[in-house]
mmCIF file of C-alpha atoms in Angstrom:
data_model
loop_
_atom_site.group_PDB
_atom_site.id
_atom_site.type_symbol
_atom_site.label_atom_id
_atom_site.label_comp_id
_atom_site.label_asym_id
_atom_site.label_seq_id
_atom_site.Cartn_x
_atom_site.Cartn_y
_atom_site.Cartn_z
ATOM 1 C CA LEU A 1 107.795 -237.646 136.672
ATOM 2 C CA VAL A 2 104.407 -237.137 134.834
ATOM 3 C CA ASP A 3 104.358 -233.809 133.027
ATOM 4 C CA VAL A 4 100.843 -232.612 132.183
ATOM 5 C CA HIS A 5 99.785 -229.915 129.837
ATOM 6 C CA TYR A 6 96.504 -228.298 130.813
ATOM 7 C CA TYR A 7 94.585 -225.916 128.563
ATOM 8 C CA GLU A 8 90.900 -226.664 129.286
ATOM 9 C CA PRO A 9 88.600 -224.994 128.565
ATOM 10 C CA TYR A 10 90.244 -224.605 125.147
ATOM 11 C CA SER A 11 87.991 -221.923 123.943
ATOM 12 C CA PHE A 12 88.851 -219.853 126.710
ATOM 13 C CA THR A 13 92.628 -220.430 126.863
ATOM 14 C CA HIS A 14 93.457 -219.881 123.203
ATOM 15 C CA GLN A 15 90.592 -217.324 122.223
ATOM 16 C CA GLY A 16 92.266 -215.108 119.642
ATOM 17 C CA ALA A 17 95.154 -217.284 118.932
ATOM 18 C CA THR A 18 96.428 -217.105 115.322
ATOM 19 C CA TRP A 19 97.388 -220.741 114.689
ATOM 20 C CA GLY A 20 95.177 -223.795 114.967
ATOM 21 C CA ASP A 21 91.566 -223.924 114.009
ATOM 22 C CA ALA A 22 90.288 -220.921 112.047
ATOM 23 C CA TRP A 23 87.455 -220.304 114.373
ATOM 24 C CA ILE A 24 89.676 -219.679 117.194
ATOM 25 C CA ARG A 25 91.530 -216.745 115.454
ATOM 26 C CA TYR A 26 87.990 -214.713 115.694
ATOM 27 C CA LEU A 27 87.217 -215.846 119.256
ATOM 28 C CA ALA A 28 87.297 -213.174 121.817
ATOM 29 C CA GLY A 29 85.394 -211.843 124.989
ATOM 30 C CA LEU A 30 85.039 -215.038 126.842
ATOM 31 C CA SER A 31 85.199 -214.716 130.622
ATOM 32 C CA PHE A 32 86.029 -217.184 133.057
ATOM 33 C CA PRO A 33 84.207 -218.779 134.683
ATOM 34 C CA PRO A 34 81.866 -219.426 131.692
ATOM 35 C CA SER A 35 78.869 -218.424 133.682
ATOM 36 C CA ILE A 36 79.923 -214.613 133.737
ATOM 37 C CA THR A 37 80.489 -214.648 130.066
ATOM 38 C CA SER A 38 77.971 -212.209 128.111
ATOM 39 C CA ARG A 39 77.039 -213.706 124.926
ATOM 40 C CA GLU A 40 76.557 -210.329 123.360
ATOM 41 C CA ALA A 41 80.042 -208.879 124.629
ATOM 42 C CA ALA A 42 81.650 -212.174 123.344
ATOM 43 C CA THR A 43 80.056 -211.804 119.779
ATOM 44 C CA ASP A 44 80.651 -208.052 119.632
ATOM 45 C CA ALA A 45 84.306 -208.718 120.729
ATOM 46 C CA SER A 46 84.674 -211.491 118.172
ATOM 47 C CA ALA A 47 83.138 -209.322 115.207
ATOM 48 C CA ARG A 48 85.740 -206.743 116.063
ATOM 49 C CA LEU A 49 88.531 -209.397 115.813
ATOM 50 C CA ARG A 50 87.013 -210.859 112.601
ATOM 51 C CA SER A 51 87.003 -207.345 111.045
ATOM 52 C CA ALA A 52 90.653 -206.739 111.922
ATOM 53 C CA ARG A 53 91.590 -210.152 110.772
ATOM 54 C CA ALA A 54 89.104 -210.744 107.976
ATOM 55 C CA ILE A 55 91.804 -211.753 105.522
ATOM 56 C CA GLU A 56 92.925 -214.771 107.582
ATOM 57 C CA GLY A 57 89.732 -217.011 107.426
ATOM 58 C CA THR A 58 86.383 -217.462 106.021
ATOM 59 C CA ALA A 59 82.716 -216.561 106.992
ATOM 60 C CA GLN A 60 82.216 -220.249 107.836
ATOM 61 C CA ALA A 61 85.064 -219.903 110.353
ATOM 62 C CA PHE A 62 83.192 -217.017 112.025
ATOM 63 C CA VAL A 63 79.959 -218.920 112.073
ATOM 64 C CA GLU A 64 81.705 -221.649 114.179
ATOM 65 C CA THR A 65 83.398 -218.949 116.356
ATOM 66 C CA LEU A 66 79.625 -217.866 117.205
ATOM 67 C CA ARG A 67 78.829 -221.591 117.938
ATOM 68 C CA LYS A 68 81.876 -221.979 120.030
ATOM 69 C CA ILE A 69 80.679 -218.993 122.176
ATOM 70 C CA ASP A 70 77.313 -220.629 122.783
ATOM 71 C CA THR A 71 78.914 -224.005 123.476
ATOM 72 C CA TYR A 72 81.368 -222.452 125.999
ATOM 73 C CA VAL A 73 78.637 -220.756 128.012
ATOM 74 C CA LYS A 74 76.326 -223.771 127.836
ATOM 75 C CA GLU A 75 78.957 -226.334 128.775
ATOM 76 C CA ASP A 76 79.964 -223.997 131.951
ATOM 77 C CA PHE A 77 83.519 -225.562 132.204
ATOM 78 C CA GLY A 78 84.479 -223.967 135.330
ATOM 79 C CA GLN A 79 86.490 -224.402 138.672
ATOM 80 C CA LEU A 80 84.407 -227.617 139.494
ATOM 81 C CA SER A 81 85.411 -229.128 136.183
ATOM 82 C CA ILE A 82 88.888 -228.382 136.521
ATOM 83 C CA ALA A 83 89.059 -229.870 140.095
ATOM 84 C CA LYS A 84 87.268 -233.055 138.711
ATOM 85 C CA ASP A 85 89.928 -233.366 136.087
ATOM 86 C CA PHE A 86 92.617 -232.969 138.530
ATOM 87 C CA ALA A 87 91.160 -235.459 140.884
ATOM 88 C CA ARG A 88 90.916 -237.895 137.811
ATOM 89 C CA LEU A 89 94.447 -237.379 137.447
ATOM 90 C CA ARG A 90 95.428 -238.323 140.842
ATOM 91 C CA ALA A 91 93.220 -241.289 140.593
ATOM 92 C CA TRP A 92 95.028 -242.510 137.626
ATOM 93 C CA ALA A 93 98.442 -241.788 139.220
ATOM 94 C CA ALA A 94 97.390 -243.780 142.369
ATOM 95 C CA LYS A 95 96.429 -246.764 140.277
ATOM 96 C CA HIS A 96 99.710 -246.724 138.638
ATOM 97 C CA GLY A 97 101.686 -246.328 141.612
ATOM 98 C CA VAL A 98 102.699 -242.630 140.836
ATOM 99 C CA THR A 99 102.661 -240.407 143.757
ATOM 100 C CA SER A 100 101.313 -237.036 143.502
ATOM 101 C CA ASP A 101 104.554 -235.256 144.184
ATOM 102 C CA ARG A 102 105.771 -237.013 141.068
ATOM 103 C CA ILE A 103 103.269 -235.127 138.940
ATOM 104 C CA ILE A 104 103.596 -231.632 137.566
ATOM 105 C CA ILE A 105 101.383 -229.382 135.598
ATOM 106 C CA GLY A 106 104.195 -228.526 133.523
ATOM 107 C CA GLU A 107 102.393 -226.216 131.105
ATOM 108 C CA PHE A 108 99.374 -224.138 131.547
ATOM 109 C CA GLY A 109 98.408 -220.619 130.600
ATOM 110 C CA ALA A 110 95.649 -218.442 128.940
ATOM 111 C CA TYR A 111 96.187 -216.384 125.778
ATOM 112 C CA ARG A 112 96.014 -212.548 126.376
ATOM 113 C CA ALA A 113 93.251 -210.885 124.514
ATOM 114 C CA PRO A 114 94.335 -209.398 121.298
ATOM 115 C CA LYS A 115 94.394 -205.720 121.178
ATOM 116 C CA GLU A 116 92.018 -205.565 117.962
ATOM 117 C CA ALA A 117 89.311 -207.369 120.058
ATOM 118 C CA ASN A 118 89.212 -204.257 122.441
ATOM 119 C CA VAL A 119 88.262 -206.395 125.478
ATOM 120 C CA PRO A 120 88.938 -204.994 128.888
ATOM 121 C CA ASP A 121 90.504 -207.182 131.318
ATOM 122 C CA ASP A 122 87.872 -208.380 133.714
ATOM 123 C CA GLY A 123 90.093 -210.525 135.875
ATOM 124 C CA SER A 124 89.303 -213.864 133.946
ATOM 125 C CA ARG A 125 92.826 -214.987 133.077
ATOM 126 C CA ALA A 126 93.879 -214.401 136.704
ATOM 127 C CA ARG A 127 90.795 -216.345 137.874
ATOM 128 C CA TRP A 128 91.725 -219.172 135.480
ATOM 129 C CA LEU A 129 95.294 -219.318 136.596
ATOM 130 C CA GLN A 130 94.216 -219.270 140.408
ATOM 131 C CA SER A 131 91.699 -222.056 139.513
ATOM 132 C CA ILE A 132 94.673 -224.330 137.785
ATOM 133 C CA ARG A 133 97.239 -223.537 140.509
ATOM 134 C CA GLY A 134 94.699 -224.097 143.438
ATOM 135 C CA ALA A 135 93.618 -227.582 141.839
ATOM 136 C CA ALA A 136 97.196 -228.656 141.299
ATOM 137 C CA GLU A 137 98.180 -227.777 144.716
ATOM 138 C CA LYS A 138 95.173 -229.275 146.395
ATOM 139 C CA GLN A 139 96.162 -232.687 144.616
ATOM 140 C CA GLY A 140 99.681 -232.167 145.829
ATOM 141 C CA PHE A 141 100.976 -231.700 142.218
ATOM 142 C CA GLY A 142 103.581 -229.322 141.243
ATOM 143 C CA TRP A 143 103.089 -226.725 138.602
ATOM 144 C CA ALA A 144 104.695 -224.304 136.157
ATOM 145 C CA LEU A 145 103.372 -221.615 134.023
ATOM 146 C CA TYR A 146 103.894 -222.078 130.227
ATOM 147 C CA ALA A 147 105.561 -218.855 129.525
ATOM 148 C CA TYR A 148 107.088 -215.846 131.234
ATOM 149 C CA HIS A 149 107.213 -213.872 128.042
ATOM 150 C CA SER A 150 104.557 -213.951 125.209
ATOM 151 C CA ASP A 151 100.986 -213.723 125.240
ATOM 152 C CA PHE A 152 100.567 -216.492 127.571
ATOM 153 C CA GLY A 153 103.178 -214.889 129.936
ATOM 154 C CA LEU A 154 103.430 -212.797 132.895
ATOM 155 C CA VAL A 155 105.255 -209.831 131.097
ATOM 156 C CA ILE A 156 103.184 -207.421 129.426
ATOM 157 C CA ASP A 157 105.944 -205.413 127.646
ATOM 158 C CA GLU A 158 109.074 -207.362 127.093
ATOM 159 C CA GLU A 159 111.152 -204.333 126.219
ATOM 160 C CA LYS A 160 110.361 -202.713 129.694
ATOM 161 C CA ALA A 161 109.912 -205.985 131.701
ATOM 162 C CA THR A 162 106.584 -204.700 132.689
ATOM 163 C CA TRP A 163 104.675 -207.484 134.900
ATOM 164 C CA ASP A 164 101.127 -208.191 134.350
ATOM 165 C CA GLU A 165 100.456 -207.453 138.115
ATOM 166 C CA SER A 166 97.036 -208.815 138.111
ATOM 167 C CA LEU A 167 98.489 -212.396 137.443
ATOM 168 C CA LEU A 168 101.041 -212.413 140.205
ATOM 169 C CA PRO A 169 98.800 -212.994 143.177
ATOM 170 C CA ALA A 170 96.805 -215.575 141.118
ATOM 171 C CA LEU A 171 100.046 -217.622 141.132
ATOM 172 C CA GLY A 172 100.820 -216.967 144.722
ATOM 173 C CA LEU A 173 103.524 -214.687 143.757
ATOM 174 C CA LYS A 174 104.193 -211.134 145.123
ATOM 175 C CA VAL A 175 104.726 -208.029 142.850
ATOM 176 C CA PRO A 176 108.297 -207.195 142.563
ATOM 177 C CA ALA A 177 109.570 -204.083 144.341
ATOM 178 C CA ARG A 178 110.482 -201.120 142.125
#
Protein backbone atom coordinates (compact mmCIF):
# COMPACT_ATOMS: atom_id res chain seq x y z
CA LEU A 1 0.00 0.00 0.00
CA VAL A 2 1.04 3.57 -0.64
CA ASP A 3 -0.26 6.01 1.98
CA VAL A 4 -0.25 9.66 0.91
CA HIS A 5 -0.89 12.68 3.12
CA TYR A 6 -2.38 15.61 1.22
CA TYR A 7 -2.77 19.16 2.51
CA GLU A 8 -2.46 21.42 -0.54
CA PRO A 9 -2.74 24.32 -0.61
CA TYR A 10 -1.10 24.46 2.81
CA SER A 11 -2.03 28.11 3.36
CA PHE A 12 -5.69 27.14 3.15
CA THR A 13 -5.60 23.84 5.04
CA HIS A 14 -3.53 25.12 7.98
CA GLN A 15 -4.66 28.74 8.33
CA GLY A 16 -4.78 29.67 12.00
CA ALA A 17 -2.87 26.58 13.17
CA THR A 18 -0.82 27.30 16.28
CA TRP A 19 2.16 25.14 15.33
CA GLY A 20 4.64 25.42 12.50
CA ASP A 21 5.68 28.66 10.85
CA ALA A 22 4.76 31.84 12.72
CA TRP A 23 2.92 33.36 9.73
CA ILE A 24 0.34 30.54 9.66
CA ARG A 25 -0.78 31.37 13.23
CA TYR A 26 -2.23 34.68 12.05
CA LEU A 27 -3.62 33.55 8.71
CA ALA A 28 -7.42 33.48 8.46
CA GLY A 29 -10.22 34.16 6.03
CA LEU A 30 -8.95 32.27 2.98
CA SER A 31 -11.73 30.65 0.98
CA PHE A 32 -11.64 27.66 -1.32
CA PRO A 33 -11.32 27.86 -4.21
CA PRO A 34 -8.84 30.74 -3.98
CA SER A 35 -10.65 32.68 -6.71
CA ILE A 36 -13.48 33.51 -4.29
CA THR A 37 -11.17 34.76 -1.54
CA SER A 38 -11.60 38.40 -0.65
CA ARG A 39 -8.15 39.84 0.09
CA GLU A 40 -9.79 42.51 2.24
CA ALA A 41 -11.81 40.01 4.28
CA ALA A 42 -8.77 37.73 4.71
CA THR A 43 -6.60 40.67 5.79
CA ASP A 44 -9.23 41.77 8.32
CA ALA A 45 -9.66 38.23 9.69
CA SER A 46 -5.89 37.80 9.91
CA ALA A 47 -5.59 41.12 11.76
CA ARG A 48 -8.24 39.98 14.27
CA LEU A 49 -6.37 36.74 14.80
CA ARG A 50 -3.05 38.58 15.21
CA SER A 51 -4.62 40.89 17.78
CA ALA A 52 -5.89 37.90 19.74
CA ARG A 53 -2.55 36.09 19.48
CA ALA A 54 -0.12 39.02 19.54
CA ILE A 55 2.11 37.42 22.13
CA GLU A 56 2.72 34.39 19.87
CA GLY A 57 4.84 36.05 17.19
CA THR A 58 6.41 39.12 15.69
CA ALA A 59 5.39 41.91 13.38
CA GLN A 60 7.52 40.29 10.67
CA ALA A 61 5.41 37.12 10.91
CA PHE A 62 2.29 39.19 10.24
CA VAL A 63 3.92 40.83 7.22
CA GLU A 64 4.59 37.32 5.91
CA THR A 65 0.96 36.40 6.63
CA LEU A 66 -0.19 39.25 4.41
CA ARG A 67 2.18 38.10 1.64
CA LYS A 68 0.75 34.58 1.90
CA ILE A 69 -2.77 35.93 1.32
CA ASP A 70 -1.63 37.53 -1.95
CA THR A 71 0.28 34.41 -2.98
CA TYR A 72 -2.69 32.16 -2.24
CA VAL A 73 -5.02 34.24 -4.40
CA LYS A 74 -2.47 34.69 -7.20
CA GLU A 75 -1.51 30.99 -7.43
CA ASP A 76 -5.20 29.94 -7.54
CA PHE A 77 -4.47 26.36 -6.44
CA GLY A 78 -7.99 24.98 -6.81
CA GLN A 79 -9.80 21.85 -7.87
CA LEU A 80 -7.93 21.58 -11.19
CA SER A 81 -4.56 21.72 -9.39
CA ILE A 82 -5.68 18.98 -7.01
CA ALA A 83 -6.84 16.82 -9.91
CA LYS A 84 -3.45 17.29 -11.61
CA ASP A 85 -1.60 16.27 -8.43
CA PHE A 86 -3.68 13.10 -8.15
CA ALA A 87 -3.20 12.30 -11.86
CA ARG A 88 0.58 12.64 -11.35
CA LEU A 89 0.33 10.27 -8.38
CA ARG A 90 -1.53 7.73 -10.48
CA ALA A 91 1.09 8.05 -13.26
CA TRP A 92 3.88 7.53 -10.71
CA ALA A 93 2.07 4.47 -9.36
CA ALA A 94 1.60 2.99 -12.84
CA LYS A 95 5.29 3.51 -13.62
CA HIS A 96 6.20 1.60 -10.46
CA GLY A 97 3.65 -1.20 -10.87
CA VAL A 98 1.32 0.00 -8.12
CA THR A 99 -2.37 -0.31 -8.95
CA SER A 100 -4.65 2.54 -7.95
CA ASP A 101 -6.51 0.33 -5.46
CA ARG A 102 -3.23 0.08 -3.51
CA ILE A 103 -3.10 3.86 -2.96
CA ILE A 104 -4.87 5.58 -0.10
CA ILE A 105 -5.03 9.27 0.60
CA GLY A 106 -4.68 8.29 4.22
CA GLU A 107 -4.56 11.74 5.72
CA PHE A 108 -6.20 14.94 4.55
CA GLY A 109 -8.13 17.72 6.21
CA ALA A 110 -8.56 21.44 6.61
CA TYR A 111 -8.21 23.23 9.94
CA ARG A 112 -11.39 24.82 11.32
CA ALA A 113 -11.15 28.61 11.53
CA PRO A 114 -10.21 29.77 15.04
CA LYS A 115 -13.04 31.53 16.88
CA GLU A 116 -10.84 34.61 17.44
CA ALA A 117 -10.72 35.22 13.69
CA ASN A 118 -14.51 35.62 13.60
CA VAL A 119 -14.76 34.10 10.11
CA PRO A 120 -18.19 32.84 9.04
CA ASP A 121 -18.34 29.41 7.41
CA ASP A 122 -18.62 30.03 3.67
CA GLY A 123 -18.53 26.33 2.83
CA SER A 124 -14.84 26.35 1.92
CA ARG A 125 -13.81 23.41 4.12
CA ALA A 126 -16.63 21.34 2.65
CA ARG A 127 -15.68 22.33 -0.91
CA TRP A 128 -12.03 21.47 -0.28
CA LEU A 129 -12.91 18.09 1.28
CA GLN A 130 -15.24 17.33 -1.64
CA SER A 131 -12.45 18.20 -4.07
CA ILE A 132 -10.01 15.84 -2.36
CA ARG A 133 -12.51 13.00 -2.05
CA GLY A 134 -13.65 13.46 -5.65
CA ALA A 135 -10.10 13.55 -7.04
CA ALA A 136 -9.14 10.45 -5.04
CA GLU A 137 -12.19 8.48 -6.12
CA LYS A 138 -11.77 9.53 -9.76
CA GLN A 139 -8.28 7.99 -9.73
CA GLY A 140 -9.50 4.86 -7.90
CA PHE A 141 -7.71 5.72 -4.65
CA GLY A 142 -9.06 5.04 -1.19
CA TRP A 143 -9.19 7.87 1.31
CA ALA A 144 -9.43 8.58 5.04
CA LEU A 145 -10.06 11.93 6.70
CA TYR A 146 -7.28 12.90 9.12
CA ALA A 147 -9.44 13.31 12.22
CA TYR A 148 -12.82 12.58 13.70
CA HIS A 149 -12.20 14.96 16.61
CA SER A 150 -10.00 18.08 16.70
CA ASP A 151 -10.07 21.23 14.62
CA PHE A 152 -9.47 19.10 11.52
CA GLY A 153 -12.35 16.77 12.31
CA LEU A 154 -16.02 16.16 11.75
CA VAL A 155 -17.11 16.87 15.32
CA ILE A 156 -17.63 20.47 16.44
CA ASP A 157 -18.34 19.79 20.11
CA GLU A 158 -16.61 16.68 21.42
CA GLU A 159 -18.56 16.61 24.69
CA LYS A 160 -21.93 16.59 22.92
CA ALA A 161 -20.58 14.74 19.84
CA THR A 162 -22.09 17.40 17.60
CA TRP A 163 -21.33 16.78 13.93
CA ASP A 164 -20.31 19.53 11.56
CA GLU A 165 -23.19 18.64 9.28
CA SER A 166 -21.85 20.80 6.45
CA LEU A 167 -18.89 18.44 6.03
CA LEU A 168 -20.69 15.10 5.93
CA PRO A 169 -22.15 15.41 2.40
CA ALA A 170 -18.74 16.57 1.11
CA LEU A 171 -17.42 13.17 2.18
CA GLY A 172 -20.40 11.28 0.81
CA LEU A 173 -21.74 10.64 4.30
CA LYS A 174 -25.30 11.06 5.57
CA VAL A 175 -26.28 13.13 8.57
CA PRO A 176 -26.94 10.61 11.38
CA ALA A 177 -30.52 10.25 12.58
CA ARG A 178 -31.18 11.80 15.96
